[in-house]
CSV table of C-alpha atoms and ligand atoms in Angstrom, one decimal:
chain,number,residue,atom,x,y,z
L,1,MET,CA,48.0,-46.5,-215.0
L,2,THR,CA,50.3,-49.5,-215.2
L,3,ALA,CA,53.8,-49.2,-216.6
L,4,ASN,CA,52.8,-51.7,-219.3
L,5,THR,CA,50.0,-49.5,-220.6
L,6,LEU,CA,52.2,-46.4,-220.5
L,7,PHE,CA,54.9,-48.4,-222.5
L,8,TYR,CA,52.4,-49.1,-225.3
L,9,ILE,CA,51.1,-45.5,-225.3
L,10,ILE,CA,54.7,-44.4,-225.9
L,11,ILE,CA,55.1,-47.0,-228.7
L,12,ALA,CA,51.8,-45.8,-230.2
L,13,ILE,CA,52.9,-42.1,-230.1
L,14,ILE,CA,56.2,-42.9,-231.8
L,15,ILE,CA,54.5,-45.0,-234.6
L,16,ILE,CA,51.6,-42.5,-235.2
L,17,ASN,CA,54.0,-39.6,-235.3
L,18,PHE,CA,56.2,-41.4,-237.8
L,19,LEU,CA,53.2,-42.4,-240.0
L,20,VAL,CA,51.7,-38.9,-240.0
L,21,ASP,CA,55.1,-37.5,-241.0
L,22,LYS,CA,55.5,-40.0,-243.8
L,23,ILE,CA,51.9,-39.5,-245.1
L,24,LEU,CA,52.6,-35.7,-245.3
L,25,ASP,CA,55.9,-36.3,-247.0
L,26,ALA,CA,54.2,-38.6,-249.6
L,27,LEU,CA,51.5,-36.1,-250.2
L,28,ASN,CA,54.1,-33.4,-250.7
L,29,ALA,CA,56.1,-35.6,-253.1
L,30,LYS,CA,53.0,-36.4,-255.2
L,31,HIS,CA,52.9,-32.7,-256.1
L,32,PHE,CA,56.6,-32.4,-257.0
L,33,ASN,CA,55.7,-32.5,-260.7
L,34,ASP,CA,52.8,-30.0,-260.6
L,35,ALA,CA,52.8,-27.4,-263.3
L,36,LEU,CA,54.4,-24.2,-262.1
L,37,PRO,CA,52.1,-21.2,-261.5
L,38,ASN,CA,52.6,-18.2,-263.9
L,39,GLU,CA,54.4,-16.1,-261.3
L,40,LEU,CA,57.1,-18.7,-260.9
L,41,GLN,CA,57.8,-19.6,-264.5
L,42,ASP,CA,61.0,-17.6,-264.6
L,43,VAL,CA,62.6,-19.0,-261.4
L,44,TYR,CA,64.3,-21.9,-263.2
L,45,ASP,CA,65.4,-22.5,-266.7
L,46,ASP,CA,64.7,-26.0,-268.1
L,47,ALA,CA,68.0,-27.6,-267.0
L,48,GLU,CA,67.8,-26.2,-263.5
L,49,TYR,CA,64.2,-27.2,-263.2
L,50,GLN,CA,65.1,-30.8,-264.1
L,51,LYS,CA,67.9,-30.6,-261.5
L,52,SER,CA,65.6,-29.3,-258.8
L,53,GLN,CA,63.2,-32.2,-259.6
L,54,ASN,CA,66.0,-34.7,-259.1
L,55,TYR,CA,67.1,-33.0,-256.0
L,56,LYS,CA,63.6,-33.2,-254.4
L,57,ALA,CA,63.2,-36.8,-255.4
L,58,THR,CA,66.6,-37.8,-254.0
L,59,LYS,CA,66.0,-35.9,-250.7
L,60,TYR,CA,62.6,-37.5,-250.4
L,61,LYS,CA,63.9,-41.1,-250.7
L,62,PHE,CA,66.8,-40.4,-248.4
L,63,GLY,CA,64.4,-38.9,-245.8
L,64,ILE,CA,62.3,-42.1,-245.8
L,65,LEU,CA,65.5,-44.1,-245.2
L,66,THR,CA,66.8,-42.0,-242.4
L,67,SER,CA,63.5,-41.6,-240.5
L,68,THR,CA,62.8,-45.3,-240.8
L,69,PHE,CA,66.2,-46.1,-239.5
L,70,SER,CA,65.8,-43.8,-236.5
L,71,VAL,CA,62.3,-45.0,-235.7
L,72,VAL,CA,63.3,-48.6,-235.9
L,73,LEU,CA,66.3,-47.8,-233.7
L,74,THR,CA,64.1,-46.1,-231.0
L,75,LEU,CA,61.6,-49.0,-231.0
L,76,ALA,CA,64.3,-51.6,-230.7
L,77,PHE,CA,65.8,-49.6,-227.8
L,78,LEU,CA,62.4,-49.6,-226.1
L,79,PHE,CA,61.6,-53.2,-226.7
L,80,PHE,CA,65.0,-54.5,-225.7
L,81,ASP,CA,65.3,-52.4,-222.5
L,82,GLY,CA,68.1,-50.2,-223.9
L,83,PHE,CA,67.5,-47.5,-221.3
L,84,GLU,CA,67.9,-49.9,-218.4
L,85,PHE,CA,71.1,-51.2,-220.0
L,86,VAL,CA,72.6,-47.7,-220.3
L,87,ASP,CA,71.3,-46.7,-216.8
L,88,ASN,CA,73.1,-49.7,-215.3
L,89,LEU,CA,76.2,-48.9,-217.2
L,90,ALA,CA,76.1,-45.3,-215.8
L,91,ARG,CA,75.4,-46.6,-212.3
L,92,ASN,CA,78.7,-48.6,-212.4
L,93,TYR,CA,80.6,-45.3,-212.2
L,94,SER,CA,78.9,-43.3,-209.5
L,95,GLU,CA,76.2,-43.2,-206.8
L,96,ASN,CA,75.5,-39.6,-207.4
L,97,PRO,CA,72.2,-39.0,-209.3
L,98,ILE,CA,73.7,-36.0,-211.1
L,99,ILE,CA,76.8,-37.8,-212.3
L,100,ILE,CA,74.7,-40.9,-213.3
L,101,ALA,CA,72.3,-38.6,-215.3
L,102,LEU,CA,75.2,-36.9,-217.1
L,103,ILE,CA,76.9,-40.2,-218.0
L,104,PHE,CA,73.5,-41.6,-219.1
L,105,PHE,CA,72.7,-38.7,-221.4
L,106,GLY,CA,76.3,-38.6,-222.6
L,107,ILE,CA,76.1,-42.2,-223.7
L,108,ILE,CA,72.7,-41.8,-225.3
L,109,MET,CA,73.6,-38.6,-227.2
L,110,ILE,CA,77.0,-39.7,-228.4
L,111,GLY,CA,75.7,-43.2,-229.2
L,112,SER,CA,72.9,-41.9,-231.4
L,113,ASP,CA,75.1,-39.3,-233.0
L,114,ILE,CA,77.6,-42.0,-234.0
L,115,LEU,CA,74.9,-44.2,-235.4
L,116,THR,CA,73.4,-41.4,-237.5
L,117,THR,CA,76.7,-39.9,-238.6
L,118,PRO,CA,76.9,-42.2,-241.7
L,119,PHE,CA,73.6,-40.6,-242.8
L,120,SER,CA,74.7,-37.0,-242.4
L,121,TYR,CA,78.0,-37.9,-244.0
L,122,TYR,CA,76.2,-39.3,-247.0
L,123,SER,CA,73.9,-36.4,-247.1
L,124,THR,CA,76.7,-33.9,-247.2
L,125,PHE,CA,79.4,-35.6,-249.3
L,126,VAL,CA,77.2,-37.6,-251.7
L,127,ILE,CA,73.8,-35.8,-252.1
L,128,GLU,CA,74.7,-32.2,-251.5
L,129,GLU,CA,78.0,-32.8,-253.3
L,130,LYS,CA,76.2,-34.2,-256.4
L,131,PHE,CA,74.0,-31.2,-256.7
L,132,GLY,CA,76.9,-28.8,-256.2
L,133,PHE,CA,75.9,-27.4,-252.8
L,134,ASN,CA,78.6,-28.9,-250.7
L,135,LYS,CA,81.7,-26.9,-249.8
L,136,THR,CA,82.4,-28.7,-246.5
L,137,THR,CA,85.7,-30.5,-246.2
L,138,LYS,CA,85.9,-33.7,-244.3
L,139,LYS,CA,88.0,-32.0,-241.7
L,140,THR,CA,85.4,-29.3,-241.1
L,141,PHE,CA,82.6,-32.0,-241.0
L,142,PHE,CA,84.3,-33.9,-238.2
L,143,LEU,CA,85.5,-30.8,-236.3
L,144,ASP,CA,81.9,-29.5,-236.4
L,145,LYS,CA,80.8,-32.8,-234.7
L,146,LEU,CA,83.5,-32.6,-232.0
L,147,LYS,CA,82.7,-28.9,-231.3
L,148,GLY,CA,79.0,-29.8,-231.2
L,149,TRP,CA,79.6,-32.5,-228.7
L,150,LEU,CA,81.8,-30.3,-226.5
L,151,MET,CA,79.2,-27.6,-226.6
L,152,SER,CA,76.3,-29.8,-225.6
L,153,ALA,CA,78.4,-31.4,-222.9
L,154,ILE,CA,79.2,-28.1,-221.3
L,155,LEU,CA,76.0,-26.2,-221.9
L,156,GLY,CA,73.5,-29.1,-221.9
L,157,GLY,CA,75.3,-30.9,-219.1
L,158,GLY,CA,75.6,-27.8,-217.0
L,159,ILE,CA,71.9,-27.0,-217.3
L,160,LEU,CA,70.8,-30.6,-216.7
L,161,ALA,CA,73.1,-30.9,-213.6
L,162,LEU,CA,71.6,-27.7,-212.1
L,163,ILE,CA,68.0,-28.8,-212.8
L,164,ILE,CA,68.5,-32.1,-211.1
L,165,TRP,CA,70.2,-30.3,-208.2
L,166,PHE,CA,67.1,-28.0,-207.9
L,167,TYR,CA,64.9,-31.1,-207.9
L,168,GLN,CA,67.0,-32.6,-205.1
L,169,ILE,CA,66.7,-29.5,-202.9
L,170,THR,CA,63.2,-28.2,-203.7
L,171,GLY,CA,61.2,-31.2,-204.9
L,172,THR,CA,58.2,-30.4,-207.1
L,173,TYR,CA,59.1,-26.7,-207.0
L,174,PHE,CA,62.2,-27.4,-209.0
L,175,TRP,CA,60.3,-26.3,-212.1
L,176,LEU,CA,60.2,-22.7,-211.0
L,177,TYR,CA,64.0,-22.6,-210.5
L,178,ALA,CA,64.6,-24.5,-213.7
L,179,TRP,CA,62.3,-22.1,-215.5
L,180,GLY,CA,64.3,-19.1,-214.2
L,181,LEU,CA,67.6,-20.8,-215.2
L,182,VAL,CA,66.4,-21.6,-218.7
L,183,THR,CA,65.0,-18.1,-219.2
L,184,LEU,CA,68.3,-16.5,-218.2
L,185,PHE,CA,70.1,-18.8,-220.5
L,186,THR,CA,67.7,-18.2,-223.4
L,187,VAL,CA,67.9,-14.4,-223.0
L,188,PHE,CA,71.7,-14.6,-222.7
L,189,MET,CA,72.0,-16.8,-225.8
L,190,ASN,CA,69.7,-14.4,-227.8
L,191,MET,CA,72.0,-11.5,-226.9
L,192,PHE,CA,75.4,-13.1,-227.3
L,193,TYR,CA,75.0,-16.1,-229.6
L,194,SER,CA,76.6,-14.3,-232.5
L,195,LYS,CA,79.5,-13.1,-230.3
L,196,LEU,CA,80.2,-16.3,-228.4
L,197,ILE,CA,78.9,-19.4,-230.3
L,198,VAL,CA,79.1,-18.5,-234.0
L,199,PRO,CA,82.9,-17.7,-233.9
L,200,LEU,CA,83.5,-21.4,-232.8
L,201,PHE,CA,82.2,-22.4,-236.2
L,202,ASN,CA,82.5,-19.5,-238.6
L,203,LYS,CA,84.5,-16.4,-239.3
L,204,GLN,CA,82.5,-13.1,-239.1
L,205,THR,CA,83.9,-9.9,-240.5
L,206,PRO,CA,82.2,-6.4,-240.4
L,207,LEU,CA,80.8,-5.5,-243.8
L,208,GLU,CA,83.5,-3.4,-245.4
L,209,ALA,CA,83.0,0.3,-246.2
L,210,GLY,CA,81.8,0.9,-249.7
L,211,GLU,CA,78.8,1.2,-251.9
L,212,LEU,CA,76.7,-1.6,-250.4
L,213,ARG,CA,77.3,-0.4,-246.8
L,214,ASP,CA,76.4,3.1,-247.8
L,215,LYS,CA,73.2,2.0,-249.4
L,216,ILE,CA,72.3,0.0,-246.3
L,217,SER,CA,73.0,2.9,-244.0
L,218,ALA,CA,71.0,5.2,-246.2
L,219,TYR,CA,68.0,2.9,-245.9
L,220,ALA,CA,68.4,2.4,-242.2
L,221,LYS,CA,68.4,6.1,-241.7
L,222,THR,CA,65.0,6.5,-243.5
L,223,VAL,CA,63.4,4.2,-241.0
L,224,GLY,CA,65.2,5.5,-238.0
L,225,PHE,CA,67.0,2.3,-237.3
L,226,LYS,CA,70.5,2.1,-235.9
L,227,LEU,CA,72.2,-0.6,-237.9
L,228,ASP,CA,76.0,-0.3,-237.3
L,229,LYS,CA,76.6,-4.0,-236.7
L,230,ILE,CA,76.5,-5.6,-240.1
L,231,PHE,CA,78.6,-8.8,-240.4
L,232,VAL,CA,79.5,-11.1,-243.2
L,233,ILE,CA,79.8,-14.7,-242.3
L,234,ASP,CA,81.8,-17.3,-244.3
L,235,GLY,CA,78.8,-19.6,-245.0
L,236,SER,CA,80.6,-20.6,-248.2
L,237,LYS,CA,82.9,-22.7,-246.0
L,238,ARG,CA,80.1,-25.3,-245.8
L,239,SER,CA,77.5,-24.7,-248.5
L,240,THR,CA,76.6,-22.6,-251.5
L,241,LYS,CA,73.1,-22.0,-249.9
L,242,ALA,CA,72.6,-18.4,-248.8
L,243,ASN,CA,70.9,-16.8,-245.9
L,244,ALA,CA,70.7,-13.6,-243.8
L,245,TYR,CA,69.5,-13.3,-240.2
L,246,PHE,CA,68.9,-10.8,-237.4
L,247,SER,CA,70.0,-11.6,-233.9
L,248,GLY,CA,70.3,-10.0,-230.4
L,249,PHE,CA,68.4,-6.9,-229.2
L,250,GLY,CA,69.2,-3.6,-227.6
L,251,SER,CA,72.8,-2.6,-228.1
L,252,GLU,CA,73.6,-6.2,-229.2
L,253,LYS,CA,71.4,-6.3,-232.2
L,254,ARG,CA,73.2,-7.2,-235.4
L,255,VAL,CA,72.5,-8.4,-238.9
L,256,THR,CA,74.5,-11.3,-240.4
L,257,LEU,CA,74.8,-11.8,-244.1
L,258,TYR,CA,76.2,-14.9,-245.7
L,259,ASP,CA,79.0,-14.3,-248.1
L,260,THR,CA,77.0,-16.5,-250.5
L,261,LEU,CA,74.1,-14.1,-250.3
L,262,ILE,CA,76.3,-11.1,-251.2
L,263,ASN,CA,77.6,-13.1,-254.2
L,264,ASP,CA,74.2,-14.1,-255.4
L,265,LEU,CA,72.2,-10.8,-254.9
L,266,ASN,CA,72.7,-7.3,-256.2
L,267,ASP,CA,72.9,-4.3,-253.8
L,268,GLU,CA,69.2,-3.4,-254.2
L,269,GLU,CA,68.2,-7.0,-253.4
L,270,ILE,CA,70.4,-7.1,-250.4
L,271,VAL,CA,68.9,-3.9,-249.0
L,272,ALA,CA,65.5,-5.4,-249.6
L,273,VAL,CA,66.4,-8.5,-247.6
L,274,LEU,CA,67.7,-6.3,-244.8
L,275,ALA,CA,64.6,-4.2,-244.9
L,276,HIS,CA,62.6,-7.4,-244.3
L,277,GLU,CA,64.9,-8.2,-241.3
L,278,VAL,CA,64.5,-4.7,-239.9
L,279,GLY,CA,60.7,-5.3,-240.3
L,280,HIS,CA,61.0,-8.3,-238.0
L,281,TYR,CA,62.7,-6.1,-235.4
L,282,LYS,CA,60.4,-3.1,-235.7
L,283,LYS,CA,57.2,-5.3,-235.6
L,284,LYS,CA,58.6,-6.8,-232.4
L,285,HIS,CA,58.7,-10.4,-233.7
L,286,ILE,CA,62.0,-11.0,-232.1
L,287,ILE,CA,60.7,-10.1,-228.6
L,288,PHE,CA,57.4,-12.0,-229.3
L,289,ASN,CA,59.3,-15.2,-230.2
L,290,LEU,CA,61.5,-14.8,-227.1
L,291,VAL,CA,58.6,-14.3,-224.7
L,292,ALA,CA,56.6,-17.2,-226.4
L,293,SER,CA,59.5,-19.6,-226.0
L,294,VAL,CA,60.0,-18.6,-222.3
L,295,LEU,CA,56.2,-19.2,-221.7
L,296,LEU,CA,56.2,-22.5,-223.5
L,297,THR,CA,59.3,-23.6,-221.5
L,298,GLY,CA,57.5,-22.7,-218.3
L,299,LEU,CA,54.4,-24.6,-219.3
L,300,THR,CA,56.5,-27.7,-220.2
L,301,LEU,CA,58.4,-27.6,-217.0
L,302,PHE,CA,55.2,-27.2,-215.0
L,303,ILE,CA,53.6,-30.2,-216.6
L,304,LEU,CA,56.9,-32.1,-216.1
L,305,SER,CA,56.8,-31.3,-212.4
L,306,LEU,CA,53.3,-32.9,-212.1
L,307,PHE,CA,54.7,-36.3,-213.4
L,308,ILE,CA,58.4,-36.5,-212.7
L,309,SER,CA,58.1,-38.0,-209.2
L,310,ASN,CA,55.8,-40.8,-210.5
L,311,PRO,CA,57.8,-44.1,-210.7
L,312,VAL,CA,55.5,-45.4,-213.4
L,313,LEU,CA,57.4,-43.2,-215.9
L,314,SER,CA,60.7,-45.0,-215.2
L,315,ASN,CA,59.0,-48.4,-215.0
L,316,ALA,CA,57.4,-47.8,-218.4
L,317,LEU,CA,60.9,-47.7,-219.9
L,318,GLY,CA,61.7,-51.0,-218.2
L,319,VAL,CA,63.8,-49.4,-215.5
L,320,GLU,CA,62.9,-50.6,-212.0
L,321,LYS,CA,64.8,-47.9,-210.0
L,322,HIS,CA,63.0,-44.6,-210.5
L,323,SER,CA,65.2,-41.7,-211.3
L,324,PHE,CA,64.9,-38.1,-212.7
L,325,HIS,CA,66.8,-38.8,-216.0
L,326,ILE,CA,64.8,-41.9,-217.0
L,327,ALA,CA,61.5,-40.2,-216.1
L,328,LEU,CA,62.7,-37.2,-218.2
L,329,ILE,CA,63.1,-39.5,-221.3
L,330,ALA,CA,59.7,-41.0,-220.8
L,331,PHE,CA,58.1,-37.6,-220.3
L,332,GLY,CA,59.9,-36.3,-223.5
L,333,MET,CA,58.3,-39.2,-225.5
L,334,LEU,CA,54.9,-38.7,-224.0
L,335,TYR,CA,55.1,-34.9,-224.5
L,336,ALA,CA,55.9,-35.2,-228.3
L,337,PRO,CA,52.3,-34.8,-229.5
L,338,ILE,CA,51.9,-31.6,-227.4
L,339,SER,CA,55.2,-30.2,-228.7
L,340,GLU,CA,54.0,-31.0,-232.2
L,341,ILE,CA,51.0,-28.9,-231.6
L,342,THR,CA,52.9,-26.0,-230.1
L,343,SER,CA,55.4,-26.0,-232.9
L,344,LEU,CA,52.5,-26.0,-235.4
L,345,ILE,CA,51.0,-22.9,-233.6
L,346,MET,CA,54.4,-21.2,-233.6
L,347,ASN,CA,54.6,-21.9,-237.4
L,348,VAL,CA,51.3,-20.2,-237.9
L,349,PHE,CA,52.6,-17.1,-236.1
L,350,SER,CA,55.9,-17.3,-238.0
L,351,ARG,CA,54.2,-17.3,-241.4
L,352,LYS,CA,52.1,-14.3,-240.3
L,353,PHE,CA,55.2,-12.5,-239.2
L,354,GLU,CA,56.9,-13.2,-242.6
L,355,TYR,CA,54.1,-11.4,-244.4
L,356,GLN,CA,54.4,-8.5,-242.0
L,357,ALA,CA,58.1,-8.2,-242.5
L,358,ASP,CA,57.6,-8.5,-246.3
L,359,ASP,CA,55.0,-5.7,-246.1
L,360,TYR,CA,57.4,-3.6,-244.0
L,361,ALA,CA,60.1,-4.0,-246.7
L,362,LYS,CA,57.6,-3.2,-249.4
L,363,ASN,CA,56.3,-0.1,-247.6
L,364,THR,CA,59.7,1.3,-246.4
L,365,TYR,CA,61.8,0.2,-249.4
L,366,LYS,CA,60.6,-1.7,-252.4
L,367,GLY,CA,58.8,-4.9,-253.1
L,368,GLU,CA,60.2,-5.8,-256.5
L,369,PRO,CA,63.9,-6.4,-255.5
L,370,LEU,CA,62.6,-8.5,-252.6
L,371,ILE,CA,60.7,-10.7,-255.1
L,372,THR,CA,63.7,-11.1,-257.4
L,373,SER,CA,66.0,-11.9,-254.4
L,374,LEU,CA,63.5,-14.6,-253.1
L,375,LYS,CA,63.4,-16.1,-256.6
L,376,LYS,CA,67.2,-16.2,-256.8
L,377,LEU,CA,67.5,-17.7,-253.3
L,378,ASN,CA,64.9,-20.4,-254.2
L,379,LYS,CA,66.6,-21.1,-257.4
L,380,ASN,CA,70.0,-21.4,-255.8
L,381,SER,CA,68.8,-23.9,-253.2
L,382,LEU,CA,66.7,-25.9,-255.8
L,383,SER,CA,63.6,-25.3,-253.7
L,384,ASN,CA,60.3,-27.1,-254.1
L,385,LEU,CA,58.0,-24.5,-255.7
L,386,THR,CA,54.8,-26.6,-255.5
L,387,PRO,CA,54.5,-27.8,-251.9
L,388,HIS,CA,51.3,-29.4,-250.7
L,389,PRO,CA,49.2,-27.1,-248.5
L,390,ALA,CA,48.9,-29.6,-245.7
L,391,TYR,CA,52.7,-30.0,-245.7
L,392,VAL,CA,53.1,-26.2,-245.7
L,393,PHE,CA,50.6,-25.9,-242.8
L,394,MET,CA,52.6,-28.4,-240.7
L,395,HIS,CA,56.2,-27.7,-241.5
L,396,TYR,CA,56.7,-24.3,-243.1
L,397,SER,CA,57.9,-21.4,-241.0
L,398,HIS,CA,57.7,-19.2,-244.1
L,399,PRO,CA,54.8,-18.8,-246.6
L,400,THR,CA,55.5,-20.4,-249.9
L,401,LEU,CA,57.4,-18.4,-252.6
L,402,LEU,CA,54.1,-18.0,-254.6
L,403,GLN,CA,52.2,-16.7,-251.5
L,404,ARG,CA,55.0,-14.2,-250.7
L,405,ILE,CA,55.2,-12.9,-254.3
L,406,GLN,CA,51.4,-12.5,-254.4
L,407,ASN,CA,51.4,-10.6,-251.1
L,408,LEU,CA,54.3,-8.4,-252.2
L,409,ARG,CA,52.5,-7.5,-255.5
L,410,LYS,CA,49.2,-6.7,-253.7
C,1,ZN,ZN1,61.7,-13.3,-242.2
């Protein structure tokens, strides 16, 4: 295949991907005003419902703007040989392929982040602010950016450097070593993310002794689950939106509750949410997701190893001199349709797991407080209650509120 053909395949993938996404968004938006099903009549009162309608419409329009900007930017970069320009820039500083790759990705990442910052700034301080969600200060917003850059420079840069080094020493077999490295990293992050990374951004405090903690312990005992690590995180530092999640495994397993969740829900509802999280653990969803992501990474790296040495990948992006990092970018763009499909499959599993975790909460605790908690959470984030089924199929990691309520009442 010629570099020119490959170039146009990449362009086609980007445009088709964009169009499919926009068609789904439009389809979804067409159903914003659908009548609410009976089960969901009591989620909003009239004023809140109107507010949620405005929120959806605002986000929809803003989404068209940001995604159009980013696709135009990518296409312009491709048509005007942006990658070659940045590659030459990086080559001015070093002859070492690892250093060149690090500078190259550094420029691309920071450059695109700076270009998209006005959009995320607008989203946080204008849209989220207008609808009463935003609690982020400008200082936190920019500090988050800096910390994010620093973290991807250290972690992403470190992993990239090692992978290129493996490629230099072992050639095509680099994928096996890279797979081992990424697997170790993934397992390590799964275990220690809450301990090492979260504290950089949030404060976590153990849930204080008292009625709520006693109720949680009493429930955990009935299902034989050791749940001594319950933390409250200051989610209210950034947004009024609430959440709860499970992380780690073995002795490192812990539950994290947003302070906003504790404010919004009563004790019974919080225990029901926790019972759902315990369900994920007991039904081995956490291990499944970990194993699936390790296997998918292996598959991706293996396919990468088949193509990475082919200069046509670099040439397709207008870069004469073949190198690992340019080929990696081209591969990433060509691989997009496959990763769309794998993420779609993972969503199918995820939605199935949500039903199983809901069933677990219903069977070991109660269904009704889970229903009221889900209604409150949807109301407080002004959720769309009438998503289009095609949109749900592609994008939703959770069943819709209606589907979950119907399942919980079964
Ligand atoms: Zn869940």
